[in-house]
Coordinates of C-alpha atoms in Angstrom, one line a residue:
X194 CA -33.3 2.6 -9.1
X195 CA -30.9 2.9 -6.3
X196 CA -31.7 1.6 -2.8
X197 CA -29.0 3.6 -1.0
X198 CA -29.8 4.7 2.5
X199 CA -28.6 7.7 4.6
X200 CA -26.3 5.3 6.3
X201 CA -24.7 4.3 3.0
X202 CA -24.2 7.9 2.1
X203 CA -22.5 8.6 5.4
X204 CA -20.2 5.6 5.1
X205 CA -19.2 6.5 1.6
X206 CA -18.6 10.1 2.7
X207 CA -16.5 9.0 5.6
X208 CA -14.4 6.8 3.3
X209 CA -13.9 9.7 0.9
X210 CA -12.7 11.9 3.8
X211 CA -10.4 9.2 5.0
X212 CA -8.9 8.6 1.5
X213 CA -8.4 12.4 1.1
X214 CA -6.8 12.7 4.5
X215 CA -4.5 9.7 3.8
X216 CA -3.4 11.3 0.4
X217 CA -2.8 14.6 2.0
X218 CA -0.7 13.2 4.9
X219 CA 1.5 11.1 2.6
X220 CA 1.9 14.1 0.1
X221 CA 2.9 16.4 3.0
X222 CA 5.4 14.0 4.3
X223 CA 6.9 13.4 0.8
X224 CA 6.9 17.2 0.2
X225 CA 8.8 17.8 3.5
X226 CA 11.4 15.1 2.5
X227 CA 11.9 16.6 -0.9
X228 CA 12.1 20.2 0.2
X229 CA 15.9 20.4 -0.3
X230 CA 15.6 18.9 -3.8
X231 CA 13.1 21.7 -4.7
X232 CA 10.5 19.3 -6.1
X233 CA 7.1 18.6 -4.6
X234 CA 5.1 15.4 -4.6
X235 CA 2.9 16.5 -7.5
X236 CA 5.9 17.4 -9.7
X237 CA 7.6 14.1 -8.8
X238 CA 4.4 12.3 -9.8
X239 CA 4.5 14.0 -13.2
X240 CA 8.2 13.3 -13.7
X241 CA 7.8 9.6 -12.8
X242 CA 4.7 9.2 -15.0
X243 CA 6.6 10.7 -17.9
X244 CA 9.8 8.7 -17.2
X245 CA 7.8 5.4 -17.1
X246 CA 6.0 6.3 -20.3
X247 CA 2.7 6.1 -18.5
X248 CA 1.6 9.3 -20.2
X249 CA 3.2 11.6 -22.7
X250 CA 0.8 14.5 -23.1
X251 CA -0.7 17.1 -20.8
X252 CA -4.2 15.6 -21.1
X253 CA -2.9 12.1 -20.5
X254 CA -1.1 13.2 -17.4
X255 CA -4.1 15.1 -16.1
X256 CA -6.3 12.1 -16.6
X257 CA -3.8 9.7 -15.1
X258 CA -3.1 11.9 -12.0
X259 CA -6.7 13.2 -11.7
X260 CA -5.6 16.8 -12.0
X261 CA -7.5 19.6 -13.7
X262 CA -6.0 20.2 -17.2
X263 CA -5.3 23.9 -16.5
X264 CA -3.5 23.0 -13.3
X265 CA -1.5 20.4 -15.2
X266 CA -0.5 22.9 -17.8
X267 CA 0.8 25.3 -15.1
X268 CA 2.7 22.5 -13.4
X269 CA 4.3 21.6 -16.7
X270 CA 5.1 25.2 -17.4
X271 CA 7.1 25.3 -14.1
X272 CA 8.8 22.0 -14.9
X273 CA 9.7 23.2 -18.4
X274 CA 11.0 26.5 -17.1
X275 CA 13.3 24.6 -14.7
X276 CA 14.5 22.4 -17.6
X277 CA 13.1 19.2 -16.2
X278 CA 10.7 18.4 -19.1
X279 CA 10.6 19.3 -22.8
X280 CA 7.5 19.8 -24.9
X281 CA 7.8 19.2 -28.6
X282 CA 5.2 19.1 -31.4
X283 CA 4.4 15.5 -32.3
X284 CA 6.0 14.4 -35.6
X285 CA 3.0 12.1 -36.4
X286 CA 0.2 14.4 -35.2
X287 CA 0.8 18.2 -35.4
X288 CA -2.1 18.8 -33.0
X289 CA -0.3 16.9 -30.2
X290 CA 2.5 18.1 -28.0
X291 CA 4.7 15.4 -26.6
X292 CA 6.3 15.8 -23.2
X293 CA 9.5 14.1 -22.2
X294 CA 11.8 14.2 -19.2
X295 CA 15.1 15.9 -19.8
X296 CA 18.4 14.6 -18.4
X297 CA 18.0 17.3 -15.7
X298 CA 14.6 15.8 -14.9
X299 CA 16.1 12.3 -14.6
X300 CA 18.7 13.7 -12.3
X301 CA 16.0 15.4 -10.2
X302 CA 14.2 12.0 -10.0
X303 CA 17.4 10.4 -8.7
X304 CA 17.9 13.1 -6.1
X305 CA 14.3 12.6 -5.0
X306 CA 14.8 8.9 -4.6
X307 CA 17.9 9.6 -2.5
X308 CA 16.1 12.2 -0.4
X309 CA 12.9 10.3 0.2
X310 CA 13.5 6.6 -0.6
X311 CA 11.1 5.3 1.9
X312 CA 8.9 8.2 2.9
X313 CA 5.5 6.7 2.0
X314 CA 6.7 3.4 3.5
X315 CA 6.9 5.0 6.9
X316 CA 3.1 5.0 7.1
X317 CA 2.9 1.5 5.6
X318 CA 5.3 0.0 8.2
X319 CA 2.4 -1.1 10.4
X320 CA 1.0 -3.2 7.5
X321 CA 2.0 -6.7 6.6
X322 CA 3.0 -7.5 3.1
X323 CA -0.3 -9.1 2.3
X324 CA -2.1 -6.1 3.7
X325 CA 0.0 -3.8 1.5
X326 CA -0.8 -5.9 -1.6
X327 CA -4.5 -5.9 -0.7
X328 CA -4.5 -2.1 -0.2
X329 CA -2.8 -1.6 -3.5
X330 CA -5.2 -3.9 -5.3
X331 CA -8.3 -2.3 -3.7
X332 CA -7.0 1.3 -4.4
X333 CA -6.3 0.2 -8.0
X334 CA -9.8 -1.2 -8.3
X335 CA -11.2 2.1 -6.9
X336 CA -9.1 4.2 -9.3
X337 CA -9.5 2.1 -12.4
X338 CA -13.2 1.7 -12.0

């Protein structure tokens, strides 16, 4: 049985709003920096996850990035149409479709790194290194459960 109070609910809701706002602010700043590259922060996240072998399937990406599978499929459709990713049927499991970053995708990542090398760090400039490490650890704990 939970002993949560109204105050606990309000504090948790406030934290959720703040986390959402922080994510939206950083994403908007990254999107603005990447405008000339023609990539947005969500597309860059997908390309980076694939290039780092953090996920290799649409469902893996949608779980990792907390994106609805249907939205992930549409995002991958756009990236594939632009030649940035390639989908191929798995050789070991014909039910699985593997997704890889093409050379054009790697080139796009490099352009993004040049266009916005420190964009998220602008907001972190007020933090000390230990605070950044603590923030990363706490966010990781929140995300990983």
